[in-house]
Coordinates of C-alpha atoms in Angstrom, one line a residue:
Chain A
X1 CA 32.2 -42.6 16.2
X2 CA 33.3 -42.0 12.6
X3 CA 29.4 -42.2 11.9
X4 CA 28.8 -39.3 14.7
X5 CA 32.2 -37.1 12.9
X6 CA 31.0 -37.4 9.5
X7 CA 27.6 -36.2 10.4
X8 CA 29.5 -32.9 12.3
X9 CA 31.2 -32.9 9.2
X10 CA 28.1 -32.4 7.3
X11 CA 26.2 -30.5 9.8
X12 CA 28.8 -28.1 9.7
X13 CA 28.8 -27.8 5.7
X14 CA 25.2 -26.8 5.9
X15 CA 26.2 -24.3 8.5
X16 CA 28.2 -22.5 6.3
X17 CA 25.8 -22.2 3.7
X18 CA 23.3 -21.0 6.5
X19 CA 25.3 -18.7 7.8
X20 CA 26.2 -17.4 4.4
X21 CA 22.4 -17.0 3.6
X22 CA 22.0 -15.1 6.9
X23 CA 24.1 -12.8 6.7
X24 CA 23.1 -11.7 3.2
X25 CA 19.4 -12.1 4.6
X26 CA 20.3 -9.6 7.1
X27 CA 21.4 -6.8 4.5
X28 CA 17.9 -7.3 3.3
X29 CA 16.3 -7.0 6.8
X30 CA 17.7 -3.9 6.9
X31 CA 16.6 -2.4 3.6
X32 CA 13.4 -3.5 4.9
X33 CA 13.6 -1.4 7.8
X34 CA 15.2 1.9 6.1
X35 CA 11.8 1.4 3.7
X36 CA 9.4 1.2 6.7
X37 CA 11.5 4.6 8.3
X38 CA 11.6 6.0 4.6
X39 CA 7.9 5.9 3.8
X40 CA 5.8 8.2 5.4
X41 CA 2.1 7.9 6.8
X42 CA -0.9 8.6 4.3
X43 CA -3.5 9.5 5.5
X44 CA -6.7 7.1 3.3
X45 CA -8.7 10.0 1.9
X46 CA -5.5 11.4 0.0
X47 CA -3.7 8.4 -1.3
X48 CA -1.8 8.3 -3.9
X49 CA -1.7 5.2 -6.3
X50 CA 1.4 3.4 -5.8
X51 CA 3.8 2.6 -2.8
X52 CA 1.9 3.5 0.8
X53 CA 1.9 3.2 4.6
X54 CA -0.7 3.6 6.9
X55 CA -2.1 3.1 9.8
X56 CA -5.3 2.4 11.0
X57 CA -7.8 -0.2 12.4
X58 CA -9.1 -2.9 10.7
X59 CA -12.8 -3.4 9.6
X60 CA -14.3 -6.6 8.6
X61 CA -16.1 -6.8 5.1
X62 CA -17.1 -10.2 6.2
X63 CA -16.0 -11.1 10.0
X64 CA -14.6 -14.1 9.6
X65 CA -13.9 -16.8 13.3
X66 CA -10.2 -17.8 13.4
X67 CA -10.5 -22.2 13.9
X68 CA -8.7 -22.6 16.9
X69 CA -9.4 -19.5 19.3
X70 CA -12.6 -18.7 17.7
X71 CA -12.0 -14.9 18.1
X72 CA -14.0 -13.1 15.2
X73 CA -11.5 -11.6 13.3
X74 CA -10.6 -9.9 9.7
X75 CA -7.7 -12.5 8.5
X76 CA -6.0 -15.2 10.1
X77 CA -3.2 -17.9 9.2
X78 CA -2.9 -21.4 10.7
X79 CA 0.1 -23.7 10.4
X80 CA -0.4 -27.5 10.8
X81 CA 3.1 -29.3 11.9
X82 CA 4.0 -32.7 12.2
X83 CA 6.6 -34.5 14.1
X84 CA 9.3 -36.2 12.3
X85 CA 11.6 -38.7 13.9
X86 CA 14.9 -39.4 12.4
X87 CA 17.3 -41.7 14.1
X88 CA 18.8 -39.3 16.7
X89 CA 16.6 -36.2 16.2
X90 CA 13.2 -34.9 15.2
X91 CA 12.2 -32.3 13.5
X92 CA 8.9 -30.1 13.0
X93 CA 7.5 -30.3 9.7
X94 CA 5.2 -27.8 7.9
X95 CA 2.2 -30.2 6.7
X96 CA -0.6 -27.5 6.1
X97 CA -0.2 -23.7 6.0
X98 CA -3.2 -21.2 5.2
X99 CA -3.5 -17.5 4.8
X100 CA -7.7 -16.0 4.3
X101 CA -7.4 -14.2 1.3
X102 CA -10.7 -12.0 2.4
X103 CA -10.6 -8.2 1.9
X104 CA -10.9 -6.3 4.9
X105 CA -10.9 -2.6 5.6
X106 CA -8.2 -0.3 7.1
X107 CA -9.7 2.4 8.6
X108 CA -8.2 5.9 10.0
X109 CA -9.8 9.6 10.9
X110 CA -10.3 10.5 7.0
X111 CA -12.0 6.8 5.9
X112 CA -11.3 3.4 5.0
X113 CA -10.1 1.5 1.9
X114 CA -9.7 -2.2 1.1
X115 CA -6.9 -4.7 1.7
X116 CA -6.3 -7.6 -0.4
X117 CA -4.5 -9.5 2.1
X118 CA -3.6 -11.7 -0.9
X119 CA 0.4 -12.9 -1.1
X120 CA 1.0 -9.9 2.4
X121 CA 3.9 -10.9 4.8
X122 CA 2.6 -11.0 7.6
X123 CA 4.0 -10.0 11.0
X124 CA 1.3 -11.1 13.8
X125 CA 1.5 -12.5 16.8
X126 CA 1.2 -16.1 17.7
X127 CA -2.4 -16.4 19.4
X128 CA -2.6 -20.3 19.5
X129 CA -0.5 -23.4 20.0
X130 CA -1.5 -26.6 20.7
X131 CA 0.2 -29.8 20.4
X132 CA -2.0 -33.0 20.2
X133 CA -0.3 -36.5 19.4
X134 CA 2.5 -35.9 16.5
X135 CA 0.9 -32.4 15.0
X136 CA 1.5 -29.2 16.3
X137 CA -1.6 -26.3 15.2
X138 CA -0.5 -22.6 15.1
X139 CA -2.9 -19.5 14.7
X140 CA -1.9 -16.2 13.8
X141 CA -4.9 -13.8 13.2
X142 CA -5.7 -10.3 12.8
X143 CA -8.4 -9.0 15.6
X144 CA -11.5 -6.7 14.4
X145 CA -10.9 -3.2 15.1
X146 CA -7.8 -4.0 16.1
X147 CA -4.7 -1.3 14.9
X148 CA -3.0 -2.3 11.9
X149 CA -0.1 -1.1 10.3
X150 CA 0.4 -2.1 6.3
X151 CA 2.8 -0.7 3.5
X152 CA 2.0 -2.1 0.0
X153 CA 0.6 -0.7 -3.2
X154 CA -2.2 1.3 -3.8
X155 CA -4.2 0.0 -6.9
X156 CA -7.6 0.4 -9.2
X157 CA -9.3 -2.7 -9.6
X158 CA -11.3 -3.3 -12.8
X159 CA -14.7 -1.5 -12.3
X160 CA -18.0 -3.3 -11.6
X161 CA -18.9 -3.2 -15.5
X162 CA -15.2 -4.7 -16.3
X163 CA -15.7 -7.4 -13.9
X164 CA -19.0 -8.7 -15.0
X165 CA -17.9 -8.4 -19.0
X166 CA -15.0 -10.5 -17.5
X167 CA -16.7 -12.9 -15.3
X168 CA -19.4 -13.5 -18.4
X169 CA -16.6 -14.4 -20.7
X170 CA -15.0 -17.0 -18.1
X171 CA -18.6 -18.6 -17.6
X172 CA -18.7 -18.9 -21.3
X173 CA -15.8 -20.3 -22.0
X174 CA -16.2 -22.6 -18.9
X175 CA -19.8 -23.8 -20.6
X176 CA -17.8 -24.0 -24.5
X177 CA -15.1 -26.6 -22.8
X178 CA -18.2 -28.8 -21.1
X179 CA -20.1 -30.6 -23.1
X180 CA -22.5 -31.6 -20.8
X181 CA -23.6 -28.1 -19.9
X182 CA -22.7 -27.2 -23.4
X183 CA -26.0 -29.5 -24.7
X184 CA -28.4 -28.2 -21.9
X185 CA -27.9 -24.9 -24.6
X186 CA -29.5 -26.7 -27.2
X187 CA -32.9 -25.8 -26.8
X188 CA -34.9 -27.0 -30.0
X189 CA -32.8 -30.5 -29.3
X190 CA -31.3 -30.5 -33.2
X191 CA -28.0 -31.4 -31.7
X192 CA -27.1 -27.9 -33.1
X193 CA -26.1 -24.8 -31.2
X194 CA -27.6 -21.8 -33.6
X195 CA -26.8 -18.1 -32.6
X196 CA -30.1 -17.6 -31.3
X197 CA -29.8 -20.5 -28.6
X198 CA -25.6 -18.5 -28.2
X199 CA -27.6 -15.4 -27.9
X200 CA -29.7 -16.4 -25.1
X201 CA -27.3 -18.7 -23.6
X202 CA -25.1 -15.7 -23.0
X203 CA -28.1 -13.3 -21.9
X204 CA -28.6 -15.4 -18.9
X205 CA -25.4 -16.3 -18.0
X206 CA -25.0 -11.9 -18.2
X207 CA -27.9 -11.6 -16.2
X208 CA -27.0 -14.4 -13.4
X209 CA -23.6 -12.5 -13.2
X210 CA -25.1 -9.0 -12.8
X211 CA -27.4 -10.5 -10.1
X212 CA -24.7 -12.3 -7.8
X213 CA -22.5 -9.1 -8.5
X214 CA -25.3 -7.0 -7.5
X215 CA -25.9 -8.7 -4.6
X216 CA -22.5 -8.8 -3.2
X217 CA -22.1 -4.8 -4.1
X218 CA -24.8 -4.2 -2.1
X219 CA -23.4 -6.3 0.7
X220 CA -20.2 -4.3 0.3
X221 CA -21.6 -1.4 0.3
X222 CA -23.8 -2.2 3.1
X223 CA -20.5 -3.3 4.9
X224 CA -17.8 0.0 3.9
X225 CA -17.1 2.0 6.3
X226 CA -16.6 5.6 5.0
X227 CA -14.9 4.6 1.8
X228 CA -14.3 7.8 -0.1
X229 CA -15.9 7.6 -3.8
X230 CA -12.7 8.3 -5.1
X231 CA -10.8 4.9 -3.6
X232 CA -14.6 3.2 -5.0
X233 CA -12.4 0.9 -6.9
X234 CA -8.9 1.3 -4.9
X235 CA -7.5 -1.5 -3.5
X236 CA -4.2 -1.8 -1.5
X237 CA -2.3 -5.0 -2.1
X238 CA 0.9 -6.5 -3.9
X239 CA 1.9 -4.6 -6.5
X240 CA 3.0 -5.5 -10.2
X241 CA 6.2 -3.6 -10.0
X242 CA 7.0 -3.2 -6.4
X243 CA 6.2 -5.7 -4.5
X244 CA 7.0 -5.3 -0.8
X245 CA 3.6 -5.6 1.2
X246 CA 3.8 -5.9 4.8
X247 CA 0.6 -6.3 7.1
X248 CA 1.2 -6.3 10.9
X249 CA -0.8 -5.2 13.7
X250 CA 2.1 -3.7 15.2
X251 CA 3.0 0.2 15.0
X252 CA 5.4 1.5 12.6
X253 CA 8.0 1.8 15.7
X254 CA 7.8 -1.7 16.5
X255 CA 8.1 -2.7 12.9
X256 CA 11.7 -0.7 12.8
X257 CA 13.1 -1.8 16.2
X258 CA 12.0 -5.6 15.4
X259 CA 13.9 -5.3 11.9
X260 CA 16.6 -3.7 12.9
X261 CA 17.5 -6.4 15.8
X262 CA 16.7 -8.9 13.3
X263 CA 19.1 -7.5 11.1
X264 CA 21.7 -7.2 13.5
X265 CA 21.0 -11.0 14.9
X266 CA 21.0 -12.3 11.1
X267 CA 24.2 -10.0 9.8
X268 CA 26.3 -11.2 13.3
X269 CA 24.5 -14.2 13.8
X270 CA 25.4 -15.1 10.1
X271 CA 28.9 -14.4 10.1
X272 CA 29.4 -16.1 13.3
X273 CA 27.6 -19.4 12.6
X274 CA 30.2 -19.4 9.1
X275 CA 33.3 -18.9 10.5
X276 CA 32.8 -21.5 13.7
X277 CA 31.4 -24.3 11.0
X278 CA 34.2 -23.2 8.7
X279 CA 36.9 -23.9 11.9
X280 CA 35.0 -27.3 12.1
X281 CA 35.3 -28.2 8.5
X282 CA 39.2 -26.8 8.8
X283 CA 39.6 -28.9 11.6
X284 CA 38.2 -32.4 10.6
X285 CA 41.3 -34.7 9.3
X286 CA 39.9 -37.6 7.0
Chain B
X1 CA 43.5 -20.5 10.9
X2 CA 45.1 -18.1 7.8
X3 CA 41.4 -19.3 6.3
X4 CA 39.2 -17.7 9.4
X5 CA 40.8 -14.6 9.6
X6 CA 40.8 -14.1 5.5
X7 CA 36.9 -15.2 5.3
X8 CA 36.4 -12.9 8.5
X9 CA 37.9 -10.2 7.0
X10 CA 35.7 -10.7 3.8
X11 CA 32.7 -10.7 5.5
X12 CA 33.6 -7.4 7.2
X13 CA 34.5 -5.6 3.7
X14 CA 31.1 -7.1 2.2
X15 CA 29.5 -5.8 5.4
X16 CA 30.3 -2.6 4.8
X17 CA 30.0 -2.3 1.0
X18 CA 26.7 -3.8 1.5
X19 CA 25.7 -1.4 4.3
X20 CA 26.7 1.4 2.0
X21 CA 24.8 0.5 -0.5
X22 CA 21.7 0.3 1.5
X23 CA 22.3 4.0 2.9
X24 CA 23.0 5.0 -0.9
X25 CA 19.7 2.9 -2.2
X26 CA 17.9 4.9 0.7
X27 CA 18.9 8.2 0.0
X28 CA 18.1 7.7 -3.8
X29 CA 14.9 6.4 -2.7
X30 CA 14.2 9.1 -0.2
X31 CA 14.9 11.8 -3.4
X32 CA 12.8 10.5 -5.9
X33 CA 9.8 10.6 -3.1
X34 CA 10.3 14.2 -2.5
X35 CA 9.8 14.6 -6.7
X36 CA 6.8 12.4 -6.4
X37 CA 5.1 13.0 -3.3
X38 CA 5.3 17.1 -4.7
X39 CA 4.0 15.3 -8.2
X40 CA 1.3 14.0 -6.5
X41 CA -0.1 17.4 -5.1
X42 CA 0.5 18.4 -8.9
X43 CA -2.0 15.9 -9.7
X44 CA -5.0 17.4 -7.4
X45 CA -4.0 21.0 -7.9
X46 CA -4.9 20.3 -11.6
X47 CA -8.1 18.7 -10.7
X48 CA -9.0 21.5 -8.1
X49 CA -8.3 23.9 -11.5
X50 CA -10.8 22.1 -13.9
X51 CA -13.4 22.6 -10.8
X52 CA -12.7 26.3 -10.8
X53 CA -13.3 26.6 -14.7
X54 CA -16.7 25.0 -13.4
X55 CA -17.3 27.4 -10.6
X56 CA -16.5 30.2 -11.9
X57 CA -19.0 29.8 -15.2
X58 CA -21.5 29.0 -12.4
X59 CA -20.8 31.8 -10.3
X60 CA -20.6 34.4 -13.4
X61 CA -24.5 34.4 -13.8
X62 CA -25.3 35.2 -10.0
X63 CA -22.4 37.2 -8.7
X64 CA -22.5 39.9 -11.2
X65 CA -21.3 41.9 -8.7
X66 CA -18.1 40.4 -8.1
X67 CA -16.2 40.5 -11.9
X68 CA -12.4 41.4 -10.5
X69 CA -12.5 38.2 -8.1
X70 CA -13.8 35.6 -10.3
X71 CA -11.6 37.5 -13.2
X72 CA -9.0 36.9 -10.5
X73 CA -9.1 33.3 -9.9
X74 CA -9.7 32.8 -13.6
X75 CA -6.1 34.4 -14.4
X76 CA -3.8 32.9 -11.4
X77 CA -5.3 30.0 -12.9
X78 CA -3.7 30.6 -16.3
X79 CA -1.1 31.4 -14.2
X80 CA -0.7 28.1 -12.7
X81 CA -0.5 26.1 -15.8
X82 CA 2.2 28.3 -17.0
X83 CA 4.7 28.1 -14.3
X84 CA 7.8 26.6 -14.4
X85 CA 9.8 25.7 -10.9
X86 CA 8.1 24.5 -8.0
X87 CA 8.3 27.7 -6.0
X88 CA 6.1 29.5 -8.9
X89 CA 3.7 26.8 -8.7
X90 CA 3.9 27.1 -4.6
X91 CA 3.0 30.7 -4.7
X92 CA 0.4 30.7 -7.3
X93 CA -1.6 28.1 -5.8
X94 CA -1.3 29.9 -2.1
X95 CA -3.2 33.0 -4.3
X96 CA -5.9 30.8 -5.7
X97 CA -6.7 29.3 -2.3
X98 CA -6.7 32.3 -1.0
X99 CA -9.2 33.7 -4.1
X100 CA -11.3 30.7 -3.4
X101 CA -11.9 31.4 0.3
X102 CA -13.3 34.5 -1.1
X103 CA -15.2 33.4 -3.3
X104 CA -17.1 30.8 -1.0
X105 CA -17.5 33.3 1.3
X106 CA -18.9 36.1 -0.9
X107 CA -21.8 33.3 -1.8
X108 CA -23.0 33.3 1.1
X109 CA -24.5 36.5 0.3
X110 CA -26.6 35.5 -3.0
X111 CA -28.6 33.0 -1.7
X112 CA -30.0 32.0 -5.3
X113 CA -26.4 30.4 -6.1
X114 CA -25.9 29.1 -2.8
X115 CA -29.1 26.8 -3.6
X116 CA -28.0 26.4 -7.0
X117 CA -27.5 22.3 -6.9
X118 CA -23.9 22.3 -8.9
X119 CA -22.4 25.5 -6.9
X120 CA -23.4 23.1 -3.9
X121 CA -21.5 20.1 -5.7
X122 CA -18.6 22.4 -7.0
X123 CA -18.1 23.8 -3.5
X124 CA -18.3 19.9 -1.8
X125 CA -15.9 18.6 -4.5
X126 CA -13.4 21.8 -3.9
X127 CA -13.5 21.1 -0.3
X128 CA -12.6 17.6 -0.6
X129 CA -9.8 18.5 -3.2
X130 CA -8.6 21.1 -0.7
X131 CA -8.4 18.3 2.5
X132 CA -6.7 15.6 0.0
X133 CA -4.6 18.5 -0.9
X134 CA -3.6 19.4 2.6
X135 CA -2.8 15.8 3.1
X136 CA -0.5 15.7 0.5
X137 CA 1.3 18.8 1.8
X138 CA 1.9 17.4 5.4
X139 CA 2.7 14.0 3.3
X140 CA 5.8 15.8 1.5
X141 CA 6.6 17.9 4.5
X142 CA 7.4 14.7 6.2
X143 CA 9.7 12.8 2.7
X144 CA 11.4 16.1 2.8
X145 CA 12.0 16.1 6.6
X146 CA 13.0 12.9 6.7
X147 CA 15.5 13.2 3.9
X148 CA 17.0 16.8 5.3
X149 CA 17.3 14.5 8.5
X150 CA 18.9 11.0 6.7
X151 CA 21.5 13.3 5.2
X152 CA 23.0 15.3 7.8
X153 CA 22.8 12.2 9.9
X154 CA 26.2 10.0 10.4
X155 CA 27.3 7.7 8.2
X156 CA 24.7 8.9 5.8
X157 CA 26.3 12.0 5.2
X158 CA 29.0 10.7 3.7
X159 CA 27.3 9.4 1.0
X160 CA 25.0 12.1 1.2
X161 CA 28.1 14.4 0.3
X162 CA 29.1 12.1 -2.4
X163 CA 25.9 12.4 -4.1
X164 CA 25.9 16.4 -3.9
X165 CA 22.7 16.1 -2.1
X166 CA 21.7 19.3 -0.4
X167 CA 18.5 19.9 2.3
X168 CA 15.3 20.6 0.5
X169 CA 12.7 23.0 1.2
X170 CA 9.6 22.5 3.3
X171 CA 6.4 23.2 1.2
X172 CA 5.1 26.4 3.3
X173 CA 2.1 28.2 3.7
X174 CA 1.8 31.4 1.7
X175 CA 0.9 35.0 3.2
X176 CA -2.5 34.8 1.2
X177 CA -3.8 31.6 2.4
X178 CA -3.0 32.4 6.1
X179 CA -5.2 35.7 5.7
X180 CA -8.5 36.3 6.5
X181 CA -10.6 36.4 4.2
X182 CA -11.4 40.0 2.5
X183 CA -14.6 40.8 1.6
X184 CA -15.4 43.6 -0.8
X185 CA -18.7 44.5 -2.2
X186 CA -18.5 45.8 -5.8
X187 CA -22.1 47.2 -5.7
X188 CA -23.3 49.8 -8.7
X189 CA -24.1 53.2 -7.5

């Protein structure tokens, strides 16, 4: 009995402190939602670098097959849960969560440009769950050509000469720090790495890396759908400064009504959950 | 029970400070858009001016006939980059879309420039400029229509009124750009 009181007694601290952290949680639900109303549409072909919604459909660069349903799809996110057991409960525990970090395309009437779908909240609906033994697999994906709706930031990557230099200088320093791979350089075998045998080293690691990044512009270009040669090198993703980036294949609408009931639910819900814990802490005589 | 009703009330002042200061954060927000939304047309009205410079040194050696429009464009131009308020800028850019509809159409009468390979890039990059640029307008029409909304809007208003924050004008079409093109020969006698 006491053993069954002390746990309420406990169950009922951490219900404060949940409440608490919903109801502030809720506040920020609803700035969430005033930014989704507060943003207005872009349209892709006049973006403007920095902060932007739109809305479009979304394009594969490379279709990728979600695991579990096996649709072919842009991006998809699978959670792996385990069964816990305590002594009078059990519990659902996050073992295994992944998000593709792919680039795909949104695309509307004007063209397309490229999501980074990189570090995104994502607001998608459950497509899979299966439970087998103990474990518990989730799948949330993203659909080809299906209509998308993402607010982030609107950004320049490094241009294709930029990212080779880049790429070269990583390979180099990757060889410099092996020193296997480092003596493969050492041509004339004199257990001596002369510039000449540096020189070359680096000209065919520079070719190698304008060859795979040849290829895979080609592939991408092959692959873009309408990208306007101004957004070439434009990416939309998390930004460095602002960094709300929300991708959901739900319409801006939806996106408002399901944060403002969340807010509502959180702020209430919150308040409520402190104040009857905060009676049952109030009420338990030691 | 003293305990429930003080932390209830507490929760119901932070509430509403907190709610407060989302509307205030919102409306701040929703201001500093308008300024960089209009900004951003800035941006692409300046590049659509270094393409004129371009077209009109292209166009000088062909349309001989036509010195009062391109010396036209050439001084709204000037114009432009010398305004001050928003509403200067507004007007002097409705005149140079309203020059340049002339001038493309006046090309199609010398058929040696309309071949000419960078008229034919000029006039592609000017007409992407001029889509981009319409894009931008609808894009600031709708911050500024959603702010003149937010602030007339309870309980916004009340902060709104606090702030001194007043409606804002819709960018608007100018009575040049919503003529039809005119067409004038300048032909020697």
């Amino acid at each position: 009995m006491n053993d069954i009181r002390a746990r309420i007694f406990i169950y009922s601290i951490v219900g404060i402190i949940a409440g608490i952290y919903l109801f502030f949680q809720g506040f920020f639900k609803l700035w969430k939602k005033r930014l989704i109303e507060n943003v207005p549409t872009s349209k892709v072909r006049s973006i403007a670098m920095g902060l932007v919604e739109l809305q479009g459909t979304a394009i594969p660069d490379v279709l990728l097959t979600a695991p579990y349903t096996k649709t072919p799809c842009v991006f998809y996110h699978i959670i792996i849960e385990r069964l816990v057991r305590q002594r009078n409960s059990s519990n659902w525990v996050k073992e295994f969560e992944m998000k593709t970090d792919i680039p795909f395309f949104i695309h509307d009437d004007t063209g397309s440009v490229v999501i980074d779908p990189k570090y995104a909240d994502t607001d998608l609906p459950l497509r899979f769950i299966n439970r087998e033994g103990n474990k518990r697999y989730k799948e949330y994906n993203i659909m080809e050509k299906e209509p998308i709706y993402v607010l982030g930031t609107a950004k320049r990557t490094d241009s294709l000469e930029d990212r080779i230099h880049k790429e070269v200088e990583t390979r180099i320093r990757e060889v410099v720090e092996n020193p296997e791979e480092k003596q493969k350089l050492d041509i004339n075998k004199d257990m001596w790495i002369d510039e000449k045998e540096w020189e070359m080293a680096r000209e065919k690691i520079k070719r190698e890396v304008a060859e795979e990044f040849g290829r895979a512009g080609e592939q991408f270009k092959n692959s873009a759908h309408s990208v306007p040669d101004h957004l070439e090198n434009v990416i939309i993703g998390k930004g460095e400064l602002d960094k709300n980036f929300l991708l959901s294949n739900k319409s801006e609408k939806e996106m408002i009504e399901h944060y403002k009931y969340k807010a509502f639910f959180y702020i209430i819900g919150g308040a409520l959950l402190t104040l009857v814990c905060l009676k049952i802490v109030l009420s338990y005589k030691f | 029970m003293g305990i429930i009703v003080i932390v209830f009330l507490l929760f119901v002042v932070i509430g509403i400070f907190l709610y407060f200061v989302s509307i205030y954060n919102s409306l701040v927000r929703l201001s500093r858009d308008i300024d960089k939304n209009w900004s951003n047309i800035d941006v692409l009205l300046k590049q659509r001016h270094d393409e004129i410079n371009k077209l009109v040194k292209v166009c000088e050696g062909y349309m001989k006939y036509e010195r009062e429009t391109l010396e036209k464009i050439t001084s709204l131009r000037t114009d432009y980059l010398r305004a001050g308020s928003v509403e200067e800028k507004e007007k002097i850019d409705g005149a140079i879309t309203g020059a340049l509809k002339t001038i493309f159409a006046v090309a199609e009468n010398y058929p040696e420039l309309k071949t000419n390979n960078n008229f034919i890039q000029l006039q592609t990059r000017i007409s992407q400029l001029e889509n981009s640029i319409a894009d931008r307008r609808e894009l600031y029409n709708d911050s500024v229509n959603i702010y003149n909304i937010r602030i007339h809007q309870i309980p916004e208003m009340v902060v709104a009124g606090m702030l001194g924050y007043k409606d804002k004008p819709l960018f608007e079409v100018s009575p040049e750009e919503r003529k039809d093109v005119d067409i004038k020969f300048d032909f020697p006698k």
